Amino acid sequence: GFRSGAFDGWGVSLCADAAHERLFVLGGERNRQLYVFDVAAQTWAVGLTAPYDGGWGSSLEYVASTGALYQLDGRNAAGTPQGTAVLIRRDR
């Protein structure tokens, strides 16, 4: 199992990069840390700290054609919309 340290379940998001056998997990509203699981090596690594907390409606999306991992964030605890950020981008 994996425990992100989030206070509750809000905002914990995950997605995968199947071609490179990686799983991305964003910690949640109390933990903005990105975690990356390497399936082949069976190891976890710590990635960037996301600029937005994992509010209501947040998600991660990996776009294989660009090699970019996006944080799509919903609303924070005050109900204010947040934004979208690129967390990983493949060098071109």
CSV table of C-alpha atoms in Angstrom, one decimal:
chain,number,residue,atom,x,y,z
A,1,GLY,CA,0.0,0.0,0.0
A,2,PHE,CA,0.8,3.7,-0.2
A,3,ARG,CA,-0.1,6.4,2.3
A,4,SER,CA,0.4,10.0,1.0
A,5,GLY,CA,0.0,11.7,4.4
A,6,ALA,CA,-3.1,13.6,3.3
A,7,PHE,CA,-5.4,14.5,6.1
A,8,ASP,CA,-8.3,13.0,4.3
A,9,GLY,CA,-9.1,11.6,0.9
A,10,TRP,CA,-9.6,14.9,-0.9
A,11,GLY,CA,-7.4,15.5,-3.9
A,12,VAL,CA,-5.4,12.3,-4.0
A,13,SER,CA,-5.0,11.8,-7.7
A,14,LEU,CA,-3.2,9.2,-9.8
A,15,CYS,CA,-2.5,8.4,-13.5
A,16,ALA,CA,0.0,6.4,-15.4
A,17,ASP,CA,2.6,6.6,-18.2
A,18,ALA,CA,2.2,3.1,-19.5
A,19,ALA,CA,5.0,3.4,-22.1
A,20,HIS,CA,7.6,4.2,-19.5
A,21,GLU,CA,6.0,2.0,-16.8
A,22,ARG,CA,5.4,4.9,-14.3
A,23,LEU,CA,2.6,5.6,-11.9
A,24,PHE,CA,2.1,9.2,-10.7
A,25,VAL,CA,0.4,10.0,-7.4
A,26,LEU,CA,-0.4,13.4,-6.0
A,27,GLY,CA,-0.5,13.5,-2.3
A,28,GLY,CA,-3.8,15.3,-1.6
A,29,GLU,CA,-5.0,18.6,-0.1
A,30,ARG,CA,-2.6,18.5,2.8
A,31,ASN,CA,0.3,17.1,0.9
A,32,ARG,CA,1.1,18.7,-2.5
A,33,GLN,CA,4.0,16.3,-3.1
A,34,LEU,CA,4.2,14.3,-6.4
A,35,TYR,CA,5.3,10.7,-6.0
A,36,VAL,CA,6.5,8.5,-9.0
A,37,PHE,CA,6.4,4.7,-8.9
A,38,ASP,CA,8.7,2.9,-11.3
A,39,VAL,CA,7.0,-0.3,-12.0
A,40,ALA,CA,10.0,-2.2,-13.5
A,41,ALA,CA,12.3,-1.3,-10.5
A,42,GLN,CA,9.5,-1.4,-8.0
A,43,THR,CA,10.7,1.8,-6.4
A,44,TRP,CA,9.1,5.1,-5.3
A,45,ALA,CA,10.7,8.5,-6.0
A,46,VAL,CA,9.6,12.0,-4.8
A,47,GLY,CA,8.9,14.5,-7.6
A,48,LEU,CA,8.0,18.2,-7.6
A,49,THR,CA,5.8,19.9,-5.1
A,50,ALA,CA,2.6,20.8,-6.9
A,51,PRO,CA,1.7,24.5,-6.9
A,52,TYR,CA,-2.0,23.8,-6.0
A,53,ASP,CA,-3.5,21.8,-3.2
A,54,GLY,CA,-5.6,18.8,-4.2
A,55,GLY,CA,-9.0,20.4,-3.8
A,56,TRP,CA,-12.4,19.2,-5.0
A,57,GLY,CA,-12.3,18.1,-8.6
A,58,SER,CA,-8.5,17.9,-8.9
A,59,SER,CA,-6.8,15.3,-11.1
A,60,LEU,CA,-3.6,14.4,-12.8
A,61,GLU,CA,-3.4,13.8,-16.6
A,62,TYR,CA,-0.4,12.4,-18.4
A,63,VAL,CA,-0.3,13.2,-22.2
A,64,ALA,CA,1.9,10.7,-23.9
A,65,SER,CA,2.3,12.6,-27.1
A,66,THR,CA,4.0,15.5,-25.3
A,67,GLY,CA,5.4,13.6,-22.3
A,68,ALA,CA,3.7,16.1,-20.0
A,69,LEU,CA,2.1,15.5,-16.7
A,70,TYR,CA,-0.6,18.1,-15.8
A,71,GLN,CA,-2.2,18.9,-12.5
A,72,LEU,CA,-5.8,20.0,-13.2
A,73,ASP,CA,-7.0,21.4,-9.9
A,74,GLY,CA,-10.5,22.2,-8.9
A,75,ARG,CA,-11.5,24.3,-5.9
A,76,ASN,CA,-9.7,24.9,-2.6
A,77,ALA,CA,-11.3,24.7,0.8
A,78,ALA,CA,-12.8,28.2,0.3
A,79,GLY,CA,-14.4,27.1,-2.9
A,80,THR,CA,-12.1,29.2,-5.1
A,81,PRO,CA,-11.1,27.8,-8.5
A,82,GLN,CA,-7.3,27.2,-8.7
A,83,GLY,CA,-5.6,26.3,-11.9
A,84,THR,CA,-3.6,24.0,-14.2
A,85,ALA,CA,0.1,23.3,-13.9
A,86,VAL,CA,2.7,21.3,-15.8
A,87,LEU,CA,4.5,19.0,-13.3
A,88,ILE,CA,6.7,17.1,-15.8
A,89,ARG,CA,7.5,17.8,-19.4
A,90,ARG,CA,9.7,15.6,-21.6
A,91,ASP,CA,12.6,17.5,-23.1
A,92,ARG,CA,12.1,18.1,-26.8
